[in-house]
Amino acid sequence: MAAVAVGKAAGAAYGHGESSGGSGGFLGPRVPAEVEAMARGLQEVGKETFRRLLKVTVNALEGKDCKDSVKLIAESTDLSEEQLAFLISGMYTLLREALRLPLSTFKQEVFKEDLKELRIPEDFITDFSSIVFGNRRPVSEGTALMQASRLPNVQDFKWRVDVAISTSSLARALQPSILMLMKLSDGTAHRFEVPVAKFQELRYNVALILKEMNDLEKRSILKIQD
Amino acid sequence: MAASVVPETDSIRRAVLLLNAVDPGRFPRLLSRLLQRLHLKAETSFSEEEEEKLQIAFSLEKQDLHLVLEAISFILEQAVYHNLKPASLQQQLQSIHLDQDKAEAFANAWAAGGQETIEKFRQRVLTPQKLETIGWQLNLQMSASTQAKLKSPRAVLELGVSNEDSKNLKKVFVEFSHQELFEFYNKLETIQAQLDSLT
């Protein structure tokens, strides 16, 4: 989607933002090939079939497995495999790009205008719109968040503080130590001991990052208008 | 300390005889060297070359040299275990018939480096993995393939965990949002409260 991102940036630079300045509007000046193919293909698709295709697309956006549903559609309509492919991928791309944009700046009227420019049939536009702006949006947004590329975060954090009274090397040790077990979102688990001095260093650094985060959030860079 | 810290076994007796015969000149240096490396687990203190030099310096056969080195290490480990005072150590050694000058050398080396060695033993951990390094980065995520216009601060913690077996540090990368980091910090504060309650 690098082309789309660059396209959007170029559009914004010319002061168009998400408005329909240039073909595609929110998709940028270079509309993805599958979206154009889909727009042409939809001219010959009936409402019933469209609704089924839309359902499959939404399921895919919400992270569900759709192989069976697609097979069913292929069997029960006279659409070729190739047609199905660009219809579904076009719809998927269109919706995914629309869902990326925050509701605060991306308005329904603009979206509908852009779809009109792509020559998508009127009643299909209404259906598309309800996916992007309706009350099922949080589900697709949630899936997007989960699928986002990020480093693993802490899923579970367990710890214990021990005091070694005696060891094989020292009759009287009386040394506190901390054992941590970190389970990360990528499935890995790490168990390690933290010497008390290192623990202080960890605590200090985490406090430092929190302070910097607070400072960052107050600074004007975050007040840049979308 | 009623019971003797160094038991009079056959090997110890033999080691004492050998120690008494050894040239006292280089003895203190040998003691300090062994004391410094005492806390390191699997490594032998001396390389092949160094051992040959020691054999010549102290005019000991290979077997005898090993016995002497082991005996010295054992004595020092016992001193660590019982946290002996230097005077106590000297007395104990003299009671198993070690010559006074050698016993004094032990006491001096122990007085000089004993506390440091004990501290190193204190820091030794039984778990194979230990946190060694902490690094971090604060990023401001502007956008992602799944979401535009984010402006979300994210911290990445890099924890360097050592493994006893390998020499390499395993780097663990963990990402936190502001809220996640705040929750993590609260847990660290709880741990700190526990540590404080120990003193």
Short mmCIF file of C-alpha atoms in Angstrom, two decimals:
data_model
loop_
_atom_site.label_atom_id
_atom_site.label_comp_id
_atom_site.label_asym_id
_atom_site.label_seq_id
_atom_site.Cartn_x
_atom_site.Cartn_y
_atom_site.Cartn_z
CA MET A 1 0.00 0.00 0.00
CA ALA A 2 3.07 2.25 -0.34
CA ALA A 3 1.65 3.75 -3.55
CA VAL A 4 -1.56 4.64 -1.77
CA ALA A 5 0.33 6.21 1.12
CA VAL A 6 2.47 8.25 -1.24
CA GLY A 7 -0.64 9.15 -3.21
CA LYS A 8 -2.39 10.36 -0.10
CA ALA A 9 0.59 12.41 0.94
CA ALA A 10 0.71 14.00 -2.49
CA GLY A 11 -3.01 14.69 -2.32
CA ALA A 12 -2.65 16.30 1.08
CA ALA A 13 0.23 18.43 -0.11
CA TYR A 14 -2.03 19.91 -2.75
CA GLY A 15 -4.54 20.72 -0.06
CA HIS A 16 -7.03 18.08 -1.07
CA GLY A 17 -6.92 15.96 2.07
CA GLU A 18 -9.63 13.36 1.99
CA SER A 19 -11.86 15.34 -0.36
CA SER A 20 -12.36 14.11 -3.89
CA GLY A 21 -9.48 15.99 -5.40
CA GLY A 22 -8.37 13.63 -8.12
CA SER A 23 -9.74 10.21 -8.85
CA GLY A 24 -10.13 7.90 -5.89
CA GLY A 25 -10.28 10.61 -3.24
CA PHE A 26 -9.50 8.80 -0.04
CA LEU A 27 -7.70 6.15 -2.05
CA GLY A 28 -5.32 8.69 -3.51
CA PRO A 29 -4.69 9.71 -7.11
CA ARG A 30 -3.68 6.18 -8.06
CA VAL A 31 -6.59 3.89 -7.38
CA PRO A 32 -5.49 0.29 -6.73
CA ALA A 33 -6.07 -1.92 -9.76
CA GLU A 34 -8.32 -4.38 -7.96
CA VAL A 35 -10.61 -1.58 -6.78
CA GLU A 36 -11.07 -0.33 -10.34
CA ALA A 37 -11.67 -3.85 -11.59
CA MET A 38 -14.17 -4.40 -8.82
CA ALA A 39 -16.01 -1.18 -9.63
CA ARG A 40 -16.38 -2.28 -13.26
CA GLY A 41 -17.34 -5.82 -12.26
CA LEU A 42 -20.07 -4.60 -9.87
CA GLN A 43 -22.04 -3.20 -12.79
CA GLU A 44 -23.11 -6.72 -13.71
CA VAL A 45 -23.59 -8.07 -10.18
CA GLY A 46 -27.06 -8.38 -8.68
CA LYS A 47 -27.95 -7.05 -5.22
CA GLU A 48 -28.26 -10.52 -3.70
CA THR A 49 -24.84 -11.62 -4.90
CA PHE A 50 -23.30 -8.28 -3.89
CA ARG A 51 -24.65 -8.65 -0.36
CA ARG A 52 -23.15 -12.13 -0.11
CA LEU A 53 -19.80 -10.88 -1.37
CA LEU A 54 -19.91 -8.01 1.09
CA LYS A 55 -20.61 -10.39 3.95
CA VAL A 56 -17.57 -12.49 3.02
CA THR A 57 -15.41 -9.37 2.80
CA VAL A 58 -16.53 -8.11 6.19
CA ASN A 59 -15.82 -11.50 7.74
CA ALA A 60 -12.32 -11.37 6.29
CA LEU A 61 -11.80 -7.86 7.74
CA GLU A 62 -12.93 -9.14 11.11
CA GLY A 63 -10.33 -11.87 10.94
CA LYS A 64 -12.61 -14.83 10.32
CA ASP A 65 -11.91 -17.70 7.96
CA CYS A 66 -14.00 -17.41 4.78
CA LYS A 67 -12.82 -20.20 2.51
CA ASP A 68 -16.09 -22.12 2.73
CA SER A 69 -18.34 -19.11 2.12
CA VAL A 70 -16.34 -18.16 -0.96
CA LYS A 71 -16.66 -21.69 -2.32
CA LEU A 72 -20.43 -21.54 -1.79
CA ILE A 73 -20.70 -18.30 -3.73
CA ALA A 74 -18.56 -19.72 -6.53
CA GLU A 75 -20.84 -22.73 -6.80
CA SER A 76 -24.15 -20.89 -6.64
CA THR A 77 -23.44 -18.00 -9.02
CA ASP A 78 -22.19 -17.88 -12.58
CA LEU A 79 -19.22 -15.72 -11.65
CA SER A 80 -15.87 -17.09 -12.75
CA GLU A 81 -13.06 -17.63 -10.26
CA GLU A 82 -11.20 -14.68 -11.72
CA GLN A 83 -14.21 -12.40 -11.37
CA LEU A 84 -14.73 -13.47 -7.78
CA ALA A 85 -11.07 -12.82 -7.05
CA PHE A 86 -11.02 -9.19 -8.15
CA LEU A 87 -14.48 -8.47 -6.78
CA ILE A 88 -13.63 -9.64 -3.29
CA SER A 89 -10.09 -8.27 -3.24
CA GLY A 90 -11.32 -4.93 -4.59
CA MET A 91 -14.03 -4.70 -1.93
CA TYR A 92 -11.56 -5.74 0.76
CA THR A 93 -9.00 -3.10 -0.25
CA LEU A 94 -11.65 -0.39 -0.52
CA LEU A 95 -13.03 -1.09 2.94
CA ARG A 96 -9.65 -1.62 4.58
CA GLU A 97 -8.33 1.71 3.38
CA ALA A 98 -11.53 3.46 4.43
CA LEU A 99 -11.38 1.87 7.88
CA ARG A 100 -7.83 3.14 8.39
CA LEU A 101 -8.97 6.73 8.49
CA PRO A 102 -10.22 8.15 11.79
CA LEU A 103 -13.90 9.08 11.98
CA SER A 104 -12.99 12.51 13.31
CA THR A 105 -11.80 13.69 9.92
CA PHE A 106 -13.25 11.28 7.40
CA LYS A 107 -16.92 12.01 6.79
CA GLN A 108 -19.60 9.83 5.28
CA GLU A 109 -20.54 12.33 2.55
CA VAL A 110 -16.94 12.45 1.33
CA PHE A 111 -16.75 8.66 1.26
CA LYS A 112 -19.99 8.40 -0.74
CA GLU A 113 -18.78 11.05 -3.17
CA ASP A 114 -15.55 9.15 -3.73
CA LEU A 115 -17.42 5.94 -4.41
CA LYS A 116 -19.65 7.77 -6.89
CA GLU A 117 -16.51 8.91 -8.70
CA LEU A 118 -15.46 5.30 -8.97
CA ARG A 119 -18.86 4.64 -10.62
CA ILE A 120 -20.02 2.17 -8.03
CA PRO A 121 -23.79 1.61 -8.19
CA GLU A 122 -25.85 3.77 -5.77
CA ASP A 123 -27.38 1.12 -3.52
CA PHE A 124 -24.04 -0.60 -3.17
CA ILE A 125 -22.61 2.69 -1.95
CA THR A 126 -25.13 2.73 0.90
CA ASP A 127 -24.10 -0.78 1.93
CA PHE A 128 -20.40 0.09 1.83
CA SER A 129 -21.08 3.19 3.87
CA SER A 130 -22.88 1.30 6.60
CA ILE A 131 -19.83 -0.94 7.05
CA VAL A 132 -17.44 1.99 7.43
CA PHE A 133 -19.66 4.29 9.47
CA GLY A 134 -22.13 1.89 11.05
CA ASN A 135 -22.07 0.19 14.41
CA ARG A 136 -20.12 -2.84 13.27
CA ARG A 137 -17.03 -0.70 12.75
CA PRO A 138 -15.45 -1.34 16.16
CA VAL A 139 -15.20 -5.04 15.36
CA SER A 140 -13.10 -4.50 12.24
CA GLU A 141 -11.11 -1.83 14.06
CA GLY A 142 -10.38 -4.25 16.87
CA THR A 143 -9.11 -6.85 14.45
CA ALA A 144 -6.95 -4.23 12.72
CA LEU A 145 -5.40 -3.35 16.05
CA MET A 146 -4.58 -6.96 16.78
CA GLN A 147 -3.09 -7.54 13.37
CA ALA A 148 -0.99 -4.39 13.52
CA SER A 149 2.72 -4.95 13.25
CA ARG A 150 4.22 -4.37 16.61
CA LEU A 151 6.75 -5.88 18.91
CA PRO A 152 5.34 -8.27 21.50
CA ASN A 153 3.84 -6.75 24.60
CA VAL A 154 3.52 -8.20 28.08
CA GLN A 155 0.64 -10.62 28.31
CA ASP A 156 1.31 -11.81 31.83
CA PHE A 157 3.83 -10.66 34.42
CA LYS A 158 4.55 -12.70 37.54
CA TRP A 159 7.24 -12.09 40.12
CA ARG A 160 8.50 -13.12 43.50
CA VAL A 161 10.93 -11.78 46.04
CA ASP A 162 13.15 -14.34 47.74
CA VAL A 163 15.71 -14.05 50.47
CA ALA A 164 18.48 -16.62 50.32
CA ILE A 165 19.19 -17.51 53.92
CA SER A 166 21.91 -20.02 53.26
CA THR A 167 23.54 -21.41 50.14
CA SER A 168 26.14 -24.03 49.36
CA SER A 169 28.70 -21.22 49.26
CA LEU A 170 27.56 -19.13 52.23
CA ALA A 171 26.26 -20.31 55.57
CA ARG A 172 24.64 -16.93 56.17
CA ALA A 173 23.77 -15.25 52.92
CA LEU A 174 20.65 -13.15 53.70
CA GLN A 175 20.58 -11.90 50.16
CA PRO A 176 17.28 -10.77 48.62
CA SER A 177 16.65 -11.53 44.98
CA ILE A 178 13.79 -11.04 42.55
CA LEU A 179 12.53 -13.64 40.11
CA MET A 180 10.43 -12.49 37.17
CA LEU A 181 8.33 -14.43 34.70
CA MET A 182 7.22 -12.48 31.64
CA LYS A 183 4.83 -13.99 29.13
CA LEU A 184 4.73 -12.05 25.90
CA SER A 185 2.00 -11.73 23.28
CA ASP A 186 4.09 -13.69 20.77
CA GLY A 187 3.84 -16.77 22.97
CA THR A 188 7.33 -16.69 24.40
CA ALA A 189 7.94 -16.78 28.13
CA HIS A 190 11.04 -15.48 29.85
CA ARG A 191 12.02 -16.38 33.36
CA PHE A 192 15.02 -14.62 34.82
CA GLU A 193 16.47 -13.42 38.06
CA VAL A 194 16.91 -9.72 38.63
CA PRO A 195 19.66 -8.65 41.05
CA VAL A 196 18.44 -5.92 43.39
CA ALA A 197 20.74 -3.31 41.86
CA LYS A 198 19.47 -4.09 38.35
CA PHE A 199 15.92 -3.89 39.60
CA GLN A 200 16.55 -0.34 40.80
CA GLU A 201 17.94 0.47 37.38
CA LEU A 202 14.83 -0.98 35.72
CA ARG A 203 12.49 0.93 37.98
CA TYR A 204 14.38 4.17 37.42
CA ASN A 205 14.34 3.75 33.64
CA VAL A 206 10.63 2.92 33.48
CA ALA A 207 9.85 6.01 35.56
CA LEU A 208 12.03 8.04 33.21
CA ILE A 209 10.19 6.79 30.13
CA LEU A 210 6.83 7.57 31.74
CA LYS A 211 7.96 11.08 32.45
CA GLU A 212 9.12 11.52 28.87
CA MET A 213 5.83 10.13 27.59
CA ASN A 214 3.95 12.68 29.65
CA ASP A 215 6.14 15.48 28.34
CA LEU A 216 5.65 14.24 24.78
CA GLU A 217 1.89 14.13 25.11
CA LYS A 218 1.80 17.70 26.34
CA ARG A 219 3.94 19.08 23.60
CA SER A 220 2.49 20.88 20.61
CA ILE A 221 3.45 18.18 18.14
CA LEU A 222 0.43 16.27 19.31
CA LYS A 223 -1.79 19.27 18.80
CA ILE A 224 -1.18 19.23 15.06
CA GLN A 225 -4.54 19.13 13.41
CA ASP A 226 -5.37 16.05 11.49
CA MET B 1 33.82 -22.06 65.91
CA ALA B 2 34.33 -25.24 67.89
CA ALA B 3 34.60 -27.68 65.01
CA SER B 4 37.54 -27.32 62.70
CA VAL B 5 36.67 -25.64 59.44
CA VAL B 6 39.32 -27.59 57.62
CA PRO B 7 38.97 -31.29 58.38
CA GLU B 8 42.18 -33.31 58.67
CA THR B 9 41.70 -35.76 55.86
CA ASP B 10 44.55 -37.62 54.20
CA SER B 11 44.60 -35.31 51.22
CA ILE B 12 44.65 -32.26 53.49
CA ARG B 13 47.53 -33.70 55.50
CA ARG B 14 49.48 -34.39 52.34
CA ALA B 15 48.64 -30.92 51.00
CA VAL B 16 49.87 -29.30 54.23
CA LEU B 17 53.18 -31.14 53.94
CA LEU B 18 53.58 -29.95 50.38
CA LEU B 19 52.56 -26.40 51.28
CA ASN B 20 55.08 -26.24 54.07
CA ALA B 21 57.81 -27.24 51.65
CA VAL B 22 56.84 -24.65 49.05
CA ASP B 23 58.94 -21.49 48.54
CA PRO B 24 57.26 -18.74 50.60
CA GLY B 25 58.36 -16.00 48.18
CA ARG B 26 55.69 -16.43 45.55
CA PHE B 27 53.07 -17.83 47.84
CA PRO B 28 51.10 -14.63 48.61
CA ARG B 29 50.66 -13.88 44.88
CA LEU B 30 49.32 -17.37 44.29
CA LEU B 31 46.83 -16.92 47.13
CA SER B 32 45.49 -13.61 45.84
CA ARG B 33 45.11 -14.98 42.35
CA LEU B 34 43.12 -17.97 43.57
CA LEU B 35 41.01 -15.77 45.82
CA GLN B 36 40.07 -13.48 42.95
CA ARG B 37 38.90 -16.33 40.73
CA LEU B 38 37.21 -18.33 43.48
CA HIS B 39 33.65 -17.30 42.59
CA LEU B 40 33.92 -18.31 38.94
CA LYS B 41 32.39 -21.70 38.61
CA ALA B 42 33.65 -24.05 35.96
CA GLU B 43 36.87 -22.38 34.98
CA THR B 44 40.16 -23.67 36.25
CA SER B 45 42.33 -20.84 37.45
CA PHE B 46 45.32 -21.58 35.31
CA SER B 47 46.01 -22.44 31.70
CA GLU B 48 48.29 -25.31 30.64
CA GLU B 49 51.22 -22.91 30.22
CA GLU B 50 50.69 -21.24 33.55
CA GLU B 51 50.46 -24.60 35.28
CA GLU B 52 53.80 -25.64 33.82
CA LYS B 53 55.37 -22.41 35.05
CA LEU B 54 53.93 -22.98 38.53
CA GLN B 55 55.28 -26.52 38.58
CA ILE B 56 58.76 -25.15 37.95
CA ALA B 57 58.38 -22.19 40.32
CA PHE B 58 57.25 -24.31 43.24
CA SER B 59 59.16 -27.45 42.20
CA LEU B 60 56.07 -29.61 42.31
CA GLU B 61 55.02 -32.48 40.11
CA LYS B 62 51.76 -32.06 38.18
CA GLN B 63 49.74 -34.25 40.58
CA ASP B 64 51.12 -32.49 43.62
CA LEU B 65 50.49 -29.06 42.13
CA HIS B 66 46.84 -29.96 41.54
CA LEU B 67 46.50 -31.20 45.10
CA VAL B 68 47.98 -27.98 46.45
CA LEU B 69 45.75 -25.76 44.32
CA GLU B 70 42.66 -27.73 45.28
CA ALA B 71 43.53 -27.57 48.96
CA ILE B 72 44.04 -23.82 48.86
CA SER B 73 40.72 -23.34 47.02
CA PHE B 74 38.96 -25.54 49.53
CA ILE B 75 40.38 -23.62 52.49
CA LEU B 76 39.32 -20.32 50.95
CA GLU B 77 35.82 -21.63 50.15
CA GLN B 78 35.44 -22.68 53.75
CA ALA B 79 36.53 -19.22 54.87
CA VAL B 80 33.81 -17.77 52.64
CA TYR B 81 31.18 -20.19 53.82
CA HIS B 82 31.78 -19.50 57.51
CA ASN B 83 32.70 -15.86 57.04
CA LEU B 84 35.84 -16.37 59.06
CA LYS B 85 37.83 -13.56 60.58
CA PRO B 86 41.47 -13.50 59.37
CA ALA B 87 42.79 -14.30 62.86
CA SER B 88 40.43 -17.25 63.09
CA LEU B 89 41.57 -18.56 59.75
CA GLN B 90 45.22 -18.32 60.75
CA GLN B 91 44.53 -20.19 63.97
CA GLN B 92 42.63 -22.96 62.20
CA LEU B 93 45.42 -23.44 59.68
CA GLN B 94 48.10 -23.56 62.33
CA SER B 95 46.11 -26.19 64.22
CA ILE B 96 46.35 -28.50 61.22
CA HIS B 97 50.13 -27.99 61.27
CA LEU B 98 50.56 -25.45 58.53
CA ASP B 99 53.73 -23.40 59.13
CA GLN B 100 53.17 -20.03 60.71
CA ASP B 101 54.50 -18.00 57.82
CA LYS B 102 52.17 -19.74 55.39
CA ALA B 103 49.19 -19.43 57.76
CA GLU B 104 49.98 -15.74 58.11
CA ALA B 105 50.09 -15.36 54.33
CA PHE B 106 46.60 -16.89 54.19
CA ALA B 107 45.34 -14.51 56.85
CA ASN B 108 46.79 -11.49 55.05
CA ALA B 109 45.37 -12.44 51.67
CA TRP B 110 42.01 -13.10 53.29
CA ALA B 111 42.04 -9.79 55.14
CA ALA B 112 42.79 -7.96 51.90
CA GLY B 113 40.32 -9.65 49.54
CA GLY B 114 37.95 -11.67 51.70
CA GLN B 115 35.00 -9.30 51.89
CA GLU B 116 35.04 -8.68 48.17
CA THR B 117 35.02 -12.41 47.49
CA ILE B 118 32.13 -12.98 49.89
CA GLU B 119 30.15 -10.25 48.14
CA LYS B 120 30.78 -11.90 44.77
CA PHE B 121 29.45 -15.16 46.14
CA ARG B 122 26.41 -13.33 47.47
CA GLN B 123 25.65 -12.07 43.98
CA ARG B 124 25.85 -15.53 42.46
CA VAL B 125 22.43 -16.73 41.36
CA LEU B 126 21.16 -20.25 41.04
CA THR B 127 18.84 -19.53 38.14
CA PRO B 128 20.54 -19.87 34.79
CA GLN B 129 19.10 -16.65 33.43
CA LYS B 130 19.84 -13.24 34.81
CA LEU B 131 18.92 -9.73 33.72
CA GLU B 132 22.13 -8.00 32.70
CA THR B 133 21.26 -4.98 30.58
CA ILE B 134 18.37 -2.60 30.19
CA GLY B 135 17.92 -0.41 27.14
CA TRP B 136 14.92 1.50 25.86
CA GLN B 137 13.53 3.66 23.13
CA LEU B 138 10.56 6.01 23.15
CA ASN B 139 8.78 6.25 19.81
CA LEU B 140 5.83 8.22 18.57
CA GLN B 141 3.90 6.02 16.20
CA MET B 142 2.31 8.18 13.54
CA SER B 143 0.70 5.59 11.36
CA ALA B 144 0.49 1.90 10.54
CA SER B 145 -0.70 -0.24 7.65
CA THR B 146 -3.89 -0.76 9.60
CA GLN B 147 -4.45 2.69 11.04
CA ALA B 148 -3.69 6.19 9.86
CA LYS B 149 -3.05 9.26 12.01
CA LEU B 150 -2.14 7.60 15.26
CA LYS B 151 0.21 9.84 17.28
CA SER B 152 0.59 7.15 19.87
CA PRO B 153 3.67 7.12 22.11
CA ARG B 154 5.18 3.70 22.41
CA ALA B 155 8.10 2.55 24.50
CA VAL B 156 10.31 -0.37 23.57
CA LEU B 157 12.26 -2.02 26.37
CA GLU B 158 15.29 -4.09 25.46
CA LEU B 159 16.16 -6.54 28.22
CA GLY B 160 19.47 -8.33 27.96
CA VAL B 161 19.16 -11.70 29.67
CA SER B 162 22.26 -13.80 30.14
CA ASN B 163 22.22 -17.54 30.06
CA GLU B 164 24.69 -19.45 32.17
CA ASP B 165 25.53 -21.86 29.37
CA SER B 166 26.08 -19.52 26.48
CA LYS B 167 28.15 -16.39 26.48
CA ASN B 168 25.60 -14.52 24.39
CA LEU B 169 23.07 -12.15 25.81
CA LYS B 170 19.52 -12.91 24.76
CA LYS B 171 17.78 -9.68 23.81
CA VAL B 172 14.10 -9.55 24.69
CA PHE B 173 12.13 -6.72 23.06
CA VAL B 174 8.89 -5.66 24.69
CA GLU B 175 6.63 -2.86 23.52
CA PHE B 176 4.41 -0.78 25.80
CA SER B 177 1.70 1.78 25.25
CA HIS B 178 1.42 4.55 27.84
CA GLN B 179 -1.24 2.68 29.76
CA GLU B 180 0.63 -0.63 29.63
CA LEU B 181 3.84 0.98 30.84
CA PHE B 182 1.99 2.66 33.69
CA GLU B 183 0.55 -0.68 34.81
CA PHE B 184 4.00 -2.26 34.59
CA TYR B 185 5.43 0.54 36.70
CA ASN B 186 2.81 -0.03 39.39
CA LYS B 187 3.84 -3.67 39.58
CA LEU B 188 7.47 -2.63 39.97
CA GLU B 189 6.44 -0.32 42.79
CA THR B 190 4.75 -3.23 44.54
CA ILE B 191 7.97 -5.23 44.29
CA GLN B 192 9.88 -2.30 45.71
CA ALA B 193 7.49 -2.09 48.65
CA GLN B 194 8.19 -5.77 49.35
CA LEU B 195 11.93 -5.17 49.23
CA ASP B 196 11.56 -2.23 51.58
CA SER B 197 9.65 -4.32 54.07
CA LEU B 198 12.62 -6.68 54.33
CA THR B 199 14.97 -4.14 55.87
#
